[in-house]
Tab-separated table of C-alpha atoms in Angstrom:
chain	number	residue	atom	x	y	z
N	1	MET	CA	107.655	89.448	86.436
N	2	THR	CA	109.043	85.739	86.959
N	3	GLU	CA	106.607	83.774	89.673
N	4	THR	CA	108.795	82.571	92.407
N	5	ILE	CA	108.173	79.834	94.951
N	6	ARG	CA	109.561	80.321	98.179
N	7	TYR	CA	111.445	77.899	100.307
N	8	PHE	CA	112.563	78.002	104.020
N	9	ASP	CA	115.685	76.954	106.015
N	10	ARG	CA	114.496	77.325	109.600
N	11	CYS	CA	117.844	77.342	112.144
N	12	ASP	CA	115.888	77.714	115.241
N	13	VAL	CA	112.723	78.926	116.716
N	14	SER	CA	113.519	82.337	116.162
N	15	HIS	CA	115.470	82.546	113.073
N	16	GLY	CA	115.745	81.029	109.591
N	17	LEU	CA	116.410	82.123	105.743
N	18	PHE	CA	114.516	81.602	102.753
N	19	PHE	CA	114.976	81.234	99.101
N	20	ASP	CA	112.522	82.591	96.260
N	21	ALA	CA	112.986	79.961	93.666
N	22	THR	CA	112.009	80.413	89.954
N	23	ALA	CA	111.807	76.816	89.619
N	24	LEU	CA	112.074	73.504	91.756
N	25	LEU	CA	114.740	71.712	89.251
N	26	HIS	CA	114.564	68.461	91.438
N	27	HIS	CA	112.924	66.665	94.176
N	28	SER	CA	113.533	63.227	95.505
N	29	ARG	CA	113.798	61.305	98.641
N	30	SER	CA	116.730	58.854	99.142
N	31	ASP	CA	116.759	56.247	101.642
N	32	TRP	CA	118.505	58.911	103.552
N	33	GLN	CA	117.194	62.114	103.177
N	34	ASP	CA	115.096	64.750	101.014
N	35	ILE	CA	116.847	66.198	98.198
N	36	LYS	CA	115.922	69.510	96.539
N	37	ILE	CA	117.589	71.537	93.814
N	38	LEU	CA	116.238	74.910	93.582
N	39	GLU	CA	116.947	77.630	90.465
N	40	THR	CA	117.069	81.129	91.608
N	41	GLU	CA	117.488	84.391	89.843
N	42	ARG	CA	120.708	85.588	91.330
N	43	HIS	CA	122.432	83.038	93.217
N	44	GLY	CA	122.287	80.021	90.539
N	45	ARG	CA	121.052	76.635	91.988
N	46	VAL	CA	120.612	75.698	95.634
N	47	MET	CA	120.998	72.400	97.096
N	48	LEU	CA	118.825	71.662	100.257
N	49	LEU	CA	119.052	68.201	102.240
N	50	ASP	CA	115.958	68.001	104.301
N	51	ASP	CA	115.213	71.463	103.745
N	52	VAL	CA	118.761	72.741	105.122
N	53	THR	CA	121.084	74.450	102.675
N	54	MET	CA	124.065	72.802	101.716
N	55	LEU	CA	125.261	75.115	99.002
N	56	THR	CA	124.629	77.821	96.572
N	57	GLN	CA	126.030	78.076	92.971
N	58	SER	CA	127.248	81.671	93.789
N	59	THR	CA	129.198	81.129	97.029
N	60	HIS	CA	129.716	77.613	97.386
N	61	HIS	CA	133.423	78.278	96.511
N	62	VAL	CA	134.462	79.779	99.807
N	63	TYR	CA	133.483	76.929	101.918
N	64	HIS	CA	135.104	74.356	99.605
N	65	GLU	CA	138.222	76.451	99.136
N	66	HIS	CA	138.770	76.699	102.843
N	67	MET	CA	138.250	73.081	103.496
N	68	VAL	CA	140.710	71.917	100.951
N	69	HIS	CA	143.301	74.404	100.612
N	70	ILE	CA	144.372	75.389	104.066
N	71	PRO	CA	145.035	71.689	104.997
N	72	MET	CA	146.666	70.939	101.851
N	73	ALA	CA	149.196	74.143	102.484
N	74	CYS	CA	149.927	72.229	105.870
N	75	LEU	CA	151.299	69.223	104.062
N	76	ALA	CA	154.552	69.522	102.027
N	77	VAL	CA	153.965	66.453	99.609
N	78	PRO	CA	150.593	65.206	99.757
N	79	LYS	CA	149.619	62.149	97.497
N	80	GLN	CA	146.585	60.400	99.105
N	81	VAL	CA	143.482	62.216	100.103
N	82	LEU	CA	140.421	60.853	101.397
N	83	VAL	CA	136.817	62.752	101.612
N	84	ILE	CA	134.281	61.689	104.093
N	85	GLY	CA	130.822	63.157	102.944
N	86	GLY	CA	130.808	65.863	100.223
N	87	GLY	CA	128.697	63.838	97.553
N	88	ASP	CA	127.870	67.268	95.810
N	89	GLY	CA	131.461	66.912	94.483
N	90	GLY	CA	132.674	70.434	95.603
N	91	THR	CA	135.320	69.224	97.787
N	92	VAL	CA	136.767	66.860	95.293
N	93	THR	CA	136.686	69.276	92.403
N	94	GLU	CA	139.020	71.645	94.340
N	95	LEU	CA	141.312	68.575	95.243
N	96	VAL	CA	141.511	67.606	91.576
N	97	ARG	CA	143.568	70.828	90.836
N	98	TYR	CA	146.525	69.565	92.646
N	99	PRO	CA	148.452	67.764	89.800
N	100	GLY	CA	150.685	66.288	92.374
N	101	LEU	CA	147.961	64.289	94.047
N	102	GLU	CA	148.215	60.732	93.167
N	103	ALA	CA	144.626	59.231	94.546
N	104	ILE	CA	141.505	60.927	95.857
N	105	THR	CA	138.869	58.843	97.654
N	106	LEU	CA	135.348	59.889	98.074
N	107	CYS	CA	133.195	58.192	100.848
N	108	GLU	CA	129.485	59.253	100.423
N	109	LEU	CA	126.749	57.586	102.515
N	110	ASP	CA	124.091	58.679	100.099
N	111	GLY	CA	124.777	57.885	96.590
N	112	ALA	CA	121.613	59.992	95.337
N	113	VAL	CA	123.264	62.855	96.203
N	114	ILE	CA	126.340	62.257	94.117
N	115	GLU	CA	123.811	61.342	90.900
N	116	VAL	CA	121.684	64.855	91.830
N	117	SER	CA	124.487	66.686	91.940
N	118	ARG	CA	126.266	65.307	88.547
N	119	GLU	CA	123.087	66.115	86.803
N	120	TRP	CA	122.163	69.254	88.161
N	121	LEU	CA	125.311	70.849	89.458
N	122	PRO	CA	127.955	69.548	86.814
N	123	ASP	CA	130.235	72.499	87.549
N	124	ILE	CA	130.618	71.763	91.147
N	125	ALA	CA	130.708	68.050	90.931
N	126	SER	CA	133.119	67.956	87.781
N	127	GLY	CA	136.206	66.744	89.837
N	128	LEU	CA	134.307	63.350	90.263
N	129	ALA	CA	135.101	62.515	86.631
N	130	ASP	CA	138.630	62.849	87.314
N	131	PRO	CA	140.650	59.471	86.762
N	132	ARG	CA	142.383	59.802	90.170
N	133	VAL	CA	138.970	59.472	91.918
N	134	GLU	CA	137.362	56.583	93.520
N	135	ILE	CA	133.792	56.718	94.493
N	136	ARG	CA	132.716	54.668	97.527
N	137	ILE	CA	129.069	54.287	98.358
N	138	GLY	CA	128.693	53.593	102.153
N	139	ASP	CA	129.954	54.325	105.747
N	140	GLY	CA	133.030	56.472	105.412
N	141	ALA	CA	133.838	55.824	109.229
N	142	ALA	CA	133.961	52.180	108.584
N	143	TYR	CA	136.030	52.498	105.485
N	144	LEU	CA	138.475	54.742	107.217
N	145	ALA	CA	138.804	51.954	109.862
N	146	ALA	CA	139.463	49.454	107.639
N	147	ASN	CA	142.241	51.690	105.543
N	148	PRO	CA	144.994	52.660	108.515
N	149	GLY	CA	148.106	54.584	107.305
N	150	ARG	CA	146.938	55.346	103.975
N	151	PHE	CA	146.149	59.109	103.673
N	152	ASP	CA	148.011	62.129	104.038
N	153	LEU	CA	144.663	63.922	104.154
N	154	ILE	CA	141.350	63.163	105.636
N	155	ILE	CA	138.345	65.761	105.007
N	156	ILE	CA	135.277	65.481	106.844
N	157	ASP	CA	132.762	67.244	104.640
N	158	SER	CA	129.721	66.264	106.589
N	159	THR	CA	126.329	67.799	107.470
N	160	ASP	CA	126.156	69.460	110.894
N	161	ILE	CA	127.537	67.626	113.438
N	162	CYS	CA	127.205	70.113	116.511
N	163	ASP	CA	123.308	71.042	116.413
N	164	ASP	CA	121.850	72.645	119.609
N	165	ALA	CA	118.357	71.934	117.873
N	166	HIS	CA	119.017	68.366	118.423
N	167	GLY	CA	119.900	68.657	122.109
N	168	ALA	CA	123.004	67.851	124.030
N	169	ASP	CA	123.187	64.377	122.797
N	170	ALA	CA	124.232	65.681	119.306
N	171	ILE	CA	127.865	65.287	120.181
N	172	ALA	CA	127.337	61.570	120.100
N	173	ASN	CA	127.091	61.927	116.383
N	174	PRO	CA	129.729	58.829	115.016
N	175	LEU	CA	131.537	61.779	113.192
N	176	ALA	CA	132.276	63.162	116.843
N	177	SER	CA	133.048	59.924	118.765
N	178	ASN	CA	136.493	59.033	120.168
N	179	ALA	CA	136.465	55.740	118.123
N	180	PHE	CA	135.949	58.235	115.060
N	181	TYR	CA	139.038	60.223	115.976
N	182	ALA	CA	140.959	57.341	116.813
N	183	ALA	CA	140.203	55.908	113.241
N	184	ILE	CA	141.238	59.326	111.580
N	185	LYS	CA	144.560	58.854	113.797
N	186	ALA	CA	144.969	55.259	112.206
N	187	GLY	CA	144.121	56.433	108.895
N	188	LEU	CA	146.786	59.129	108.471
N	189	LYS	CA	150.431	58.574	107.449
N	190	PRO	CA	153.000	60.109	109.591
N	191	GLY	CA	152.798	63.820	109.421
N	192	GLY	CA	149.376	63.774	107.933
N	193	ALA	CA	146.285	66.184	108.809
N	194	ALA	CA	142.705	66.126	108.794
N	195	MET	CA	140.084	68.910	108.328
N	196	GLN	CA	136.469	68.449	109.849
N	197	MET	CA	133.517	70.810	109.340
N	198	LEU	CA	132.123	71.588	112.897
N	199	GLY	CA	129.200	73.994	112.708
N	200	SER	CA	128.530	77.552	113.563
N	201	PRO	CA	130.111	78.833	116.594
N	202	THR	CA	127.162	81.547	116.948
N	203	PHE	CA	124.450	79.076	116.675
N	204	TYR	CA	125.679	76.020	118.001
N	205	THR	CA	127.865	77.433	121.027
N	206	ALA	CA	127.262	74.833	123.648
N	207	ASN	CA	127.929	71.913	121.422
N	208	MET	CA	130.674	73.707	119.880
N	209	ALA	CA	132.407	73.907	123.339
N	210	ARG	CA	131.886	70.179	123.799
N	211	MET	CA	133.482	69.427	120.531
N	212	PHE	CA	136.568	71.510	121.368
N	213	GLN	CA	136.836	69.887	125.009
N	214	ARG	CA	136.580	66.528	123.187
N	215	VAL	CA	139.067	66.852	120.493
N	216	VAL	CA	141.747	68.945	122.013
N	217	PRO	CA	143.143	66.584	124.568
N	218	GLN	CA	143.263	63.960	121.722
N	219	TRP	CA	145.724	65.742	119.297
N	220	GLN	CA	149.092	67.243	119.235
N	221	SER	CA	147.761	70.269	117.143
N	222	PHE	CA	143.991	71.571	117.157
N	223	LYS	CA	143.425	74.603	115.254
N	224	PRO	CA	139.864	76.223	114.790
N	225	VAL	CA	139.406	77.410	111.314
N	226	MET	CA	136.919	80.267	110.528
N	227	MET	CA	135.345	81.011	107.468
N	228	PRO	CA	132.724	83.395	106.089
N	229	CYS	CA	129.799	81.136	104.401
N	230	PRO	CA	127.036	83.820	103.332
N	231	PHE	CA	124.235	81.077	103.267
N	232	TYR	CA	125.036	79.082	106.186
N	233	ILE	CA	122.997	80.343	109.138
N	234	SER	CA	124.847	82.750	110.841
N	235	GLY	CA	127.171	83.626	108.105
N	236	ASP	CA	130.308	82.549	109.939
N	237	TRP	CA	131.630	78.591	110.140
N	238	CYS	CA	134.090	76.681	111.898
N	239	ALA	CA	136.018	73.700	110.816
N	240	GLY	CA	138.900	72.013	112.712
N	241	LEU	CA	142.307	71.212	111.527
N	242	LEU	CA	143.616	68.408	113.305
N	243	SER	CA	147.207	66.711	113.135
N	244	GLU	CA	149.811	64.972	115.224
N	245	VAL	CA	152.490	67.407	113.876
N	246	PRO	CA	152.765	70.029	116.783
N	247	ASP	CA	151.812	73.440	115.765
N	248	LEU	CA	150.862	72.319	112.293
N	249	MET	CA	150.639	75.507	110.050
N	250	PRO	CA	149.561	76.557	106.437
N	251	THR	CA	152.900	77.324	104.741
N	252	HIS	CA	153.464	75.099	101.938
N	253	ALA	CA	152.432	76.554	98.444
N	254	HIS	CA	151.472	74.093	95.910
N	255	ASP	CA	151.096	73.751	91.975
N	256	ILE	CA	147.199	74.298	91.545
N	257	ARG	CA	145.338	74.092	88.100
N	258	GLY	CA	143.312	77.250	87.234
N	259	PRO	CA	142.392	80.516	89.248
N	260	LEU	CA	140.679	80.232	92.963
N	261	LYS	CA	138.234	82.565	93.615
N	262	TYR	CA	138.540	83.250	97.192
N	263	PHE	CA	141.469	81.446	98.837
N	264	ASN	CA	145.151	82.919	99.310
N	265	MET	CA	147.836	82.471	101.775
N	266	ASP	CA	146.726	85.207	103.477
N	267	ILE	CA	143.454	83.871	103.938
N	268	ALA	CA	144.679	80.767	105.347
N	269	ARG	CA	146.656	82.912	108.025
N	270	ALA	CA	143.817	85.004	108.562
N	271	ALA	CA	141.482	81.914	109.023
N	272	LEU	CA	143.351	80.771	111.997
N	273	ALA	CA	142.762	83.872	113.879
N	274	LEU	CA	139.897	83.480	116.465
N	275	PRO	CA	137.264	86.000	117.613
N	276	ASN	CA	137.266	86.130	121.701
N	277	GLU	CA	134.168	84.337	121.886
N	278	VAL	CA	135.445	81.363	120.117
N	279	GLN	CA	138.659	81.436	121.834
N	280	ARG	CA	136.780	81.015	125.139
N	281	LEU	CA	135.312	77.778	123.901
N	282	LEU	CA	138.637	76.287	123.927
N	283	PRO	CA	139.507	74.112	126.716
N	284	ASN	CA	141.552	76.135	129.629
N	285	GLN	CA	140.493	79.279	128.116
N	286	GLU	CA	138.989	82.458	130.410
């Protein structure tokens, strides 16, 4: 029998999850965070940042396909994309499936995440080698502010920005500030869209409501996007689709290289259907 080592990801005082790893393949401390890569028997390799689950090889595609293909389906002829965060490369690897994209810029604060992913998660990070991809190590919000009117799509693939475990002030995170949303608007071309990871409405309910209250008044179109993420806390996860195009919808089919594991246009439409408890978090809802 294979000997295992148990690693814990604690979500709150009452709940968490664990991985029984057959090996700790990598463990380092960057200037920003603790990085671990585990090997597991049934779920492939697992990335933990500060002991919080970022992805598993077996299920990461559900998250990454939602984050990329739903907003891409909202755009008729996208050419330029910016990804903020996403140093594991999963979002970029989905984007390079689109031959019509001309340029993809990845802004990742922690270059060590990119290096570790390239070494230990090469399948997930493979898109980083595409010649259309430019990698910039540094503050994505600052880069966005310095490049107005450049992008058709902006994807914010960050770690949690809505976390009740960090208290009510979590909403002050720079990626949830009014200044950041103003920079997104300025960075988009006319007709462009943004997709932002928000968190779990089940575990981060209060902060999710505050996020909705902050974002909704600032955009002509804001749509929460629900996605199942098996190894993210509660299994339900939420992103936000943002645009100045009224009632933006995923209606455009694009040429995509290779088969997708999860996403199709029925999934895109279904992801915009909200459970009642999430609807009630939106402003002016009962």
